[in-house]
Short mmCIF file of C-alpha atoms in Angstrom, two decimals:
data_model
loop_
_atom_site.label_atom_id
_atom_site.label_comp_id
_atom_site.label_asym_id
_atom_site.label_seq_id
_atom_site.Cartn_x
_atom_site.Cartn_y
_atom_site.Cartn_z
CA MET A 1 -67.48 -56.25 106.07
CA SER A 2 -68.77 -59.62 107.39
CA PHE A 3 -68.64 -62.76 105.40
CA THR A 4 -72.48 -62.82 105.20
CA LYS A 5 -72.64 -59.33 103.63
CA LYS A 6 -69.92 -60.24 101.18
CA HIS A 7 -71.83 -63.36 100.26
CA LYS A 8 -75.02 -61.41 99.71
CA LEU A 9 -73.27 -58.81 97.53
CA GLY A 10 -71.72 -61.59 95.51
CA CYS A 11 -75.06 -63.17 94.88
CA VAL A 12 -76.57 -59.82 93.83
CA PHE A 13 -73.66 -59.26 91.42
CA LEU A 14 -74.00 -62.71 89.91
CA SER A 15 -77.79 -62.23 89.48
CA LEU A 16 -77.19 -58.95 87.63
CA LEU A 17 -74.71 -60.65 85.33
CA LEU A 18 -77.18 -63.41 84.63
CA ILE A 19 -79.96 -60.89 83.80
CA LEU A 20 -77.65 -59.03 81.43
CA PHE A 21 -76.59 -62.26 79.76
CA CYS A 22 -80.19 -63.42 79.24
CA SER A 23 -81.14 -59.97 77.89
CA SER A 24 -78.36 -60.00 75.34
CA CYS A 25 -79.36 -63.56 74.25
CA SER A 26 -82.96 -62.37 73.78
CA LYS A 27 -81.81 -59.43 71.70
CA GLU A 28 -79.69 -61.72 69.54
CA LYS A 29 -82.70 -63.94 68.88
CA GLU A 30 -84.76 -60.91 67.82
CA ALA A 31 -82.07 -59.56 65.45
CA PRO A 32 -83.08 -59.40 61.76
CA LEU A 33 -82.19 -62.30 59.48
CA ASN A 34 -79.89 -59.95 57.46
CA PRO A 35 -78.26 -57.52 59.85
CA ASP A 36 -75.53 -56.55 57.37
CA PRO A 37 -77.15 -54.35 54.66
CA THR A 38 -74.21 -55.00 52.35
CA THR A 39 -74.82 -58.76 52.24
CA GLY A 40 -77.08 -59.75 49.37
CA ARG A 41 -79.70 -62.42 49.65
CA PHE A 42 -78.47 -63.80 46.32
CA GLU A 43 -74.78 -63.31 47.02
CA ASN A 44 -74.11 -67.10 46.92
CA ALA A 45 -77.33 -68.28 45.30
CA PRO A 46 -78.93 -67.86 41.86
CA PHE A 47 -81.53 -65.11 41.63
CA LYS A 48 -85.16 -66.17 41.59
CA TRP A 49 -88.39 -64.20 41.86
CA ASP A 50 -90.45 -65.09 44.94
CA PHE A 51 -93.78 -64.50 43.15
CA VAL A 52 -94.63 -64.62 39.40
CA HIS A 53 -98.14 -64.32 37.99
CA PRO A 54 -98.96 -65.44 35.45
CA ALA A 55 -95.95 -67.22 34.14
CA THR A 56 -95.24 -66.52 30.48
CA THR A 57 -94.23 -69.19 28.03
CA GLU A 58 -90.44 -69.89 27.79
CA ASP A 59 -90.56 -68.77 24.14
CA ASN A 60 -91.53 -65.22 25.28
CA MET A 61 -88.41 -63.21 26.31
CA PHE A 62 -88.92 -60.15 28.48
CA ILE A 63 -87.00 -57.18 26.99
CA GLY A 64 -88.85 -54.33 28.77
CA ASP A 65 -85.84 -53.56 30.97
CA ARG A 66 -83.37 -53.18 28.08
CA ASN A 67 -82.21 -49.80 26.79
CA ILE A 68 -84.27 -47.73 29.34
CA SER A 69 -83.48 -44.07 29.80
CA VAL A 70 -84.25 -42.55 33.22
CA ASN A 71 -85.13 -38.88 33.67
CA ASN A 72 -82.15 -36.90 35.05
CA LEU A 73 -80.13 -40.09 35.66
CA TYR A 74 -79.36 -41.93 32.41
CA VAL A 75 -79.89 -41.48 28.69
CA VAL A 76 -79.70 -44.23 26.03
CA THR A 77 -81.00 -44.37 22.44
CA PRO A 78 -82.91 -47.56 21.84
CA PRO A 79 -81.75 -49.50 18.70
CA ALA A 80 -84.04 -50.07 15.76
CA PHE A 81 -86.07 -53.16 16.57
CA TYR A 82 -88.61 -54.70 14.26
CA ILE A 83 -90.18 -57.92 12.95
CA GLY A 84 -87.63 -59.66 10.76
CA ALA A 85 -84.54 -58.05 12.25
CA ALA A 86 -81.78 -60.66 12.50
CA TYR A 87 -78.79 -60.95 14.90
CA THR A 88 -76.16 -63.41 15.89
CA GLU A 89 -77.25 -65.70 18.71
CA LYS A 90 -74.87 -63.87 21.04
CA GLU A 91 -76.16 -60.43 20.12
CA PHE A 92 -79.81 -61.51 20.43
CA LYS A 93 -79.14 -62.44 24.04
CA SER A 94 -77.71 -59.06 24.87
CA SER A 95 -78.55 -55.73 23.18
CA PHE A 96 -80.02 -55.93 19.65
CA ARG A 97 -77.52 -53.38 18.46
CA SER A 98 -75.52 -55.09 15.69
CA GLU A 99 -77.97 -56.39 13.11
CA ILE A 100 -76.89 -58.86 10.44
CA ALA A 101 -76.62 -56.94 7.12
CA ALA A 102 -78.08 -59.48 4.71
CA TYR A 103 -81.22 -59.33 2.57
CA LYS A 104 -84.27 -61.36 3.77
CA LYS A 105 -87.16 -62.80 1.81
CA PRO A 106 -90.53 -60.94 1.90
CA ILE A 107 -92.24 -61.13 5.31
CA ASP A 108 -95.99 -61.08 6.07
CA VAL A 109 -96.71 -59.25 9.36
CA ILE A 110 -99.91 -59.72 11.41
CA PHE A 111 -101.01 -57.33 14.25
CA THR A 112 -103.23 -59.16 16.80
CA PHE A 113 -106.15 -56.73 17.00
CA THR A 114 -109.68 -58.10 17.32
CA LYS A 115 -109.80 -57.80 13.55
CA PRO A 116 -106.16 -58.58 12.57
CA PHE A 117 -104.30 -55.91 10.58
CA THR A 118 -101.81 -57.29 8.05
CA GLY A 119 -99.04 -56.06 5.72
CA THR A 120 -95.98 -57.28 3.83
CA LEU A 121 -92.33 -56.23 4.14
CA GLU A 122 -90.80 -56.55 0.68
CA LYS A 123 -87.59 -54.43 0.74
CA GLY A 124 -85.60 -57.12 2.52
CA SER A 125 -83.53 -54.82 4.72
CA GLY A 126 -83.80 -51.99 7.24
CA SER A 127 -86.53 -50.99 9.74
CA SER A 128 -88.24 -48.17 7.77
CA GLU A 129 -90.77 -50.36 6.03
CA TYR A 130 -91.82 -51.98 9.28
CA ARG A 131 -92.05 -48.61 11.11
CA LYS A 132 -94.38 -47.38 8.32
CA LEU A 133 -96.55 -50.48 8.70
CA LEU A 134 -96.73 -50.06 12.45
CA VAL A 135 -97.94 -46.45 12.03
CA GLU A 136 -100.54 -47.59 9.53
CA SER A 137 -101.74 -50.25 11.92
CA LEU A 138 -102.14 -47.72 14.76
CA ASP A 139 -104.09 -45.40 12.51
CA SER A 140 -106.40 -48.16 11.37
CA GLN A 141 -110.01 -48.58 12.31
CA ALA A 142 -109.15 -52.07 13.48
CA TYR A 143 -106.85 -50.68 16.22
CA LYS A 144 -109.36 -48.06 17.31
CA GLU A 145 -112.01 -50.72 17.80
CA TYR A 146 -109.50 -52.99 19.50
CA ILE A 147 -108.59 -50.53 22.30
CA GLU A 148 -112.13 -49.31 22.95
CA ASN A 149 -112.97 -51.98 25.53
CA LYS A 150 -109.61 -53.64 26.03
CA HIS A 151 -108.72 -55.05 29.42
CA SER A 152 -104.94 -55.47 29.75
CA PRO A 153 -103.95 -57.73 32.70
CA PHE A 154 -100.56 -57.35 34.37
CA GLU A 155 -97.75 -59.85 34.75
CA VAL A 156 -96.41 -59.42 38.30
CA LYS A 157 -92.99 -60.37 39.68
CA LEU A 158 -92.04 -59.74 43.29
CA VAL A 159 -88.95 -60.56 45.37
CA GLU A 160 -87.53 -59.73 48.78
CA ILE A 161 -84.09 -58.17 48.58
CA TYR A 162 -81.44 -57.31 51.15
CA SER A 163 -79.01 -55.11 49.19
CA SER A 164 -78.35 -53.18 46.02
CA THR A 165 -76.51 -56.21 44.55
CA ASP A 166 -79.81 -58.11 44.75
CA LEU A 167 -81.49 -55.30 42.87
CA ASN A 168 -78.98 -55.48 40.07
CA LYS A 169 -79.63 -59.21 39.79
CA ALA A 170 -83.39 -58.60 39.54
CA PHE A 171 -82.76 -56.38 36.46
CA PRO A 172 -79.53 -57.85 34.94
CA ASN A 173 -79.83 -56.52 31.36
CA ASN A 174 -77.35 -53.84 30.25
CA ASP A 175 -75.01 -54.82 33.07
CA GLY A 176 -77.64 -54.03 35.71
CA ILE A 177 -77.95 -50.41 34.72
CA LEU A 178 -81.67 -50.29 35.62
CA GLY A 179 -81.00 -51.64 39.09
CA LYS A 180 -78.17 -49.15 39.64
CA ASN A 181 -80.45 -46.29 38.57
CA LEU A 182 -83.19 -47.48 40.99
CA THR A 183 -80.57 -47.54 43.75
CA LYS A 184 -79.55 -43.95 42.94
CA ALA A 185 -83.17 -42.74 42.89
CA MET A 186 -83.79 -44.53 46.24
CA SER A 187 -80.92 -42.65 47.87
CA ASN A 188 -82.50 -39.35 46.81
CA GLY A 189 -86.01 -40.21 48.10
CA SER A 190 -87.67 -40.06 51.49
CA LYS A 191 -86.52 -42.36 54.25
CA ILE A 192 -88.30 -44.30 56.97
CA SER A 193 -86.86 -45.59 60.17
CA ASP A 194 -86.98 -49.19 61.38
CA VAL A 195 -87.07 -50.76 57.94
CA LYS A 196 -88.12 -54.41 58.25
CA SER A 197 -88.21 -55.37 54.61
CA LYS A 198 -87.28 -54.34 51.07
CA LEU A 199 -89.38 -55.54 48.13
CA ALA A 200 -88.39 -55.30 44.43
CA GLY A 201 -91.08 -55.63 41.80
CA GLU A 202 -91.75 -55.63 38.05
CA LEU A 203 -95.12 -55.08 36.38
CA SER A 204 -95.81 -55.53 32.65
CA SER A 205 -98.92 -55.31 30.52
CA ILE A 206 -99.25 -56.23 26.85
CA ASN A 207 -101.31 -54.01 24.54
CA PHE A 208 -100.89 -56.02 21.31
CA THR A 209 -98.48 -58.29 19.49
CA ALA A 210 -97.07 -58.13 15.95
CA TYR A 211 -95.73 -61.36 14.47
CA MET A 212 -94.63 -63.07 11.25
CA ASP A 213 -95.34 -66.61 10.03
CA TYR A 214 -92.39 -69.00 9.98
CA PRO A 215 -90.73 -68.85 6.54
CA ALA A 216 -91.25 -72.10 4.64
CA ASN A 217 -88.19 -71.98 2.41
CA GLY A 218 -85.52 -70.20 4.39
CA PHE A 219 -85.28 -66.76 6.03
CA PHE A 220 -82.44 -65.03 4.06
CA GLN A 221 -82.41 -64.58 0.29
CA ASP A 222 -79.00 -66.22 0.29
CA LYS A 223 -79.57 -69.58 2.04
CA ASP A 224 -75.89 -69.70 3.16
CA ASN A 225 -76.74 -66.96 5.65
CA ASP A 226 -79.27 -69.26 7.28
CA MET A 227 -76.54 -71.69 8.15
CA ARG A 228 -73.87 -69.22 9.37
CA GLN A 229 -71.61 -70.36 12.22
CA ASP A 230 -72.82 -67.58 14.54
CA ASN A 231 -76.37 -68.97 14.52
CA PRO A 232 -78.55 -66.10 13.22
CA VAL A 233 -81.75 -65.47 15.23
CA TYR A 234 -84.54 -63.40 13.71
CA VAL A 235 -87.27 -61.44 15.57
CA ARG A 236 -90.49 -63.44 14.96
CA SER A 237 -92.77 -61.47 17.25
CA ILE A 238 -92.92 -58.24 19.32
CA SER A 239 -95.36 -57.51 22.10
CA TYR A 240 -95.92 -53.83 22.78
CA GLY A 241 -96.99 -52.62 26.20
CA LYS A 242 -95.90 -50.83 29.34
CA ALA A 243 -93.76 -51.82 32.36
CA ALA A 244 -92.94 -50.56 35.87
CA PHE A 245 -89.98 -51.33 38.09
CA PHE A 246 -89.95 -50.45 41.79
CA VAL A 247 -88.57 -50.92 45.22
CA ILE A 248 -90.61 -50.65 48.42
CA GLU A 249 -89.00 -50.16 51.85
CA SER A 250 -91.40 -50.86 54.70
CA LYS A 251 -91.84 -51.09 58.49
CA TYR A 252 -93.87 -54.23 57.78
CA PRO A 253 -92.56 -57.77 56.93
CA TYR A 254 -92.06 -58.64 53.21
CA LYS A 255 -95.01 -61.05 53.07
CA GLU A 256 -97.48 -58.35 54.25
CA VAL A 257 -96.09 -55.75 51.87
CA ALA A 258 -96.27 -58.26 48.98
CA ASP A 259 -99.92 -59.02 49.75
CA ALA A 260 -100.72 -55.31 49.92
CA VAL A 261 -99.19 -54.75 46.43
CA LEU A 262 -101.14 -57.80 45.08
CA SER A 263 -104.33 -56.47 46.53
CA LYS A 264 -104.06 -53.51 44.19
CA LEU A 265 -104.12 -55.98 41.32
CA SER A 266 -107.03 -58.03 42.84
CA LEU A 267 -104.66 -60.91 43.42
CA SER A 268 -104.93 -60.80 47.18
CA ASN A 269 -107.40 -59.65 49.82
CA VAL A 270 -105.75 -57.54 52.57
CA GLU A 271 -107.78 -55.44 54.96
CA ASN A 272 -105.00 -53.11 56.12
CA THR A 273 -103.41 -52.39 52.72
CA GLU A 274 -103.53 -48.62 53.21
CA GLU A 275 -101.97 -48.86 56.68
CA ILE A 276 -99.13 -51.00 55.33
CA LEU A 277 -98.39 -48.71 52.46
CA LYS A 278 -98.66 -45.58 54.66
CA ASN A 279 -95.70 -47.04 56.59
CA SER A 280 -93.75 -47.75 53.41
CA THR A 281 -91.91 -45.79 50.75
CA ILE A 282 -91.76 -46.58 47.04
CA THR A 283 -89.26 -45.67 44.31
CA LEU A 284 -91.10 -46.24 41.02
CA PHE A 285 -89.95 -46.18 37.40
CA THR A 286 -92.74 -46.38 34.79
CA VAL A 287 -92.12 -46.85 31.04
CA ALA A 288 -95.00 -46.53 28.59
CA ASP A 289 -93.79 -44.67 25.48
CA SER A 290 -91.86 -45.66 22.40
CA GLN A 291 -88.87 -43.54 23.47
CA GLN A 292 -88.42 -46.04 26.35
CA SER A 293 -87.85 -43.29 28.89
CA ALA A 294 -88.69 -44.02 32.52
CA GLU A 295 -90.60 -41.51 34.61
CA VAL A 296 -89.53 -41.47 38.30
CA TYR A 297 -92.20 -41.42 41.03
CA ARG A 298 -92.27 -41.79 44.78
CA SER A 299 -95.92 -42.23 45.61
CA PHE A 300 -98.34 -45.18 45.65
CA ILE A 301 -100.89 -42.79 44.04
CA ASP A 302 -98.59 -42.80 40.97
CA LEU A 303 -98.55 -46.60 41.03
CA ASP A 304 -102.38 -46.56 40.93
CA ALA A 305 -102.29 -44.13 38.04
CA PHE A 306 -99.94 -46.45 36.14
CA LEU A 307 -102.21 -49.45 36.77
CA ASN A 308 -105.38 -47.64 35.72
CA THR A 309 -104.18 -45.67 32.66
CA PRO A 310 -105.40 -47.38 29.45
CA PHE A 311 -103.60 -47.70 26.19
CA THR A 312 -104.67 -45.24 23.48
CA GLU A 313 -104.05 -44.42 19.83
CA PHE A 314 -101.14 -42.28 20.85
CA SER A 315 -99.84 -44.23 23.79
CA TYR A 316 -99.51 -47.78 22.61
CA GLY A 317 -96.41 -48.79 24.54
CA TYR A 318 -92.91 -50.05 23.60
CA PRO A 319 -91.40 -53.50 22.96
CA ILE A 320 -91.64 -55.45 26.24
CA PHE A 321 -91.65 -59.08 25.01
CA CYS A 322 -90.32 -60.69 21.91
CA GLN A 323 -89.89 -64.14 20.40
CA GLY A 324 -86.87 -65.19 18.36
CA ALA A 325 -86.38 -68.10 15.96
CA TYR A 326 -83.19 -69.62 14.45
CA ALA A 327 -82.87 -68.88 10.72
CA LYS A 328 -81.47 -72.35 10.02
CA ASN A 329 -84.58 -74.35 11.18
CA ASN A 330 -87.16 -71.93 12.69
CA ALA A 331 -86.70 -73.44 16.11
CA PRO A 332 -87.68 -71.02 18.91
CA PHE A 333 -84.92 -69.17 20.69
CA ARG A 334 -84.98 -69.70 24.44
CA GLU A 335 -82.95 -68.01 27.13
CA ASP A 336 -80.51 -70.09 29.15
#
């Protein structure tokens, strides 16, 4: 073979190598931001929702993801939870299971219907008196009139996630049980190829709130209990409503999927919402009853049904928000 032929072949070989190198560089540039599905977005950073609307006051603590049963996956019995229940500061932050066994002074309770419904708790202990008052309020003419034309807006929280660890951080109560159950349900659902984004979301809607006035002369009958070292916190208000927790996997980027979800709530205007959702899958937990049991769905039609189903005399919701106050000085409890 002549030198000229060898030279030409060498040039061709070098050209092919150069093309392959450029091609691999191009593919590297087009690779997703998170190629490793096991690496969480919040692995080395504190969790934060990307979108929150509207923001609730810092005195309102979301408890709608606590003690949730999930059909065929997980069963838990919700603890008794009522206006005037008192817990140590540590227990108030976690589960509401170990109530302080000490007598309280009489408590006046107000239900925030259009025409407020009121009653007094005089026994000083236990949840039975409050449960009876709650039933009376729901049977009242004031509640029937209240729900006739009630519009219940939704609080919306959305976040882009990369892994199941991110999902657990989105729903951290009860050691992330809710997030773990969502992950299990996702694994049993339909799959799509070429997933470009994963979105986790939380929706909540308040029906009504029950609350008590701040006690003027101490909370407990024995004032020494107000000043206990474990900082007793009492339940000053409970907001009843419904909540949904979901994960959407999509062939579309996160921002477009988020806008499509928000368009269902009239918070965004997207022309191709149906096309985006048609190329996405949803795993949806909805909770709307006092048993706090989540129904599992896998359709955006079910999401629409959840959004459009009104509260009734028989379906009034479950505790989704509460406010706590310290017995020693009535200062509001606020999460860290």
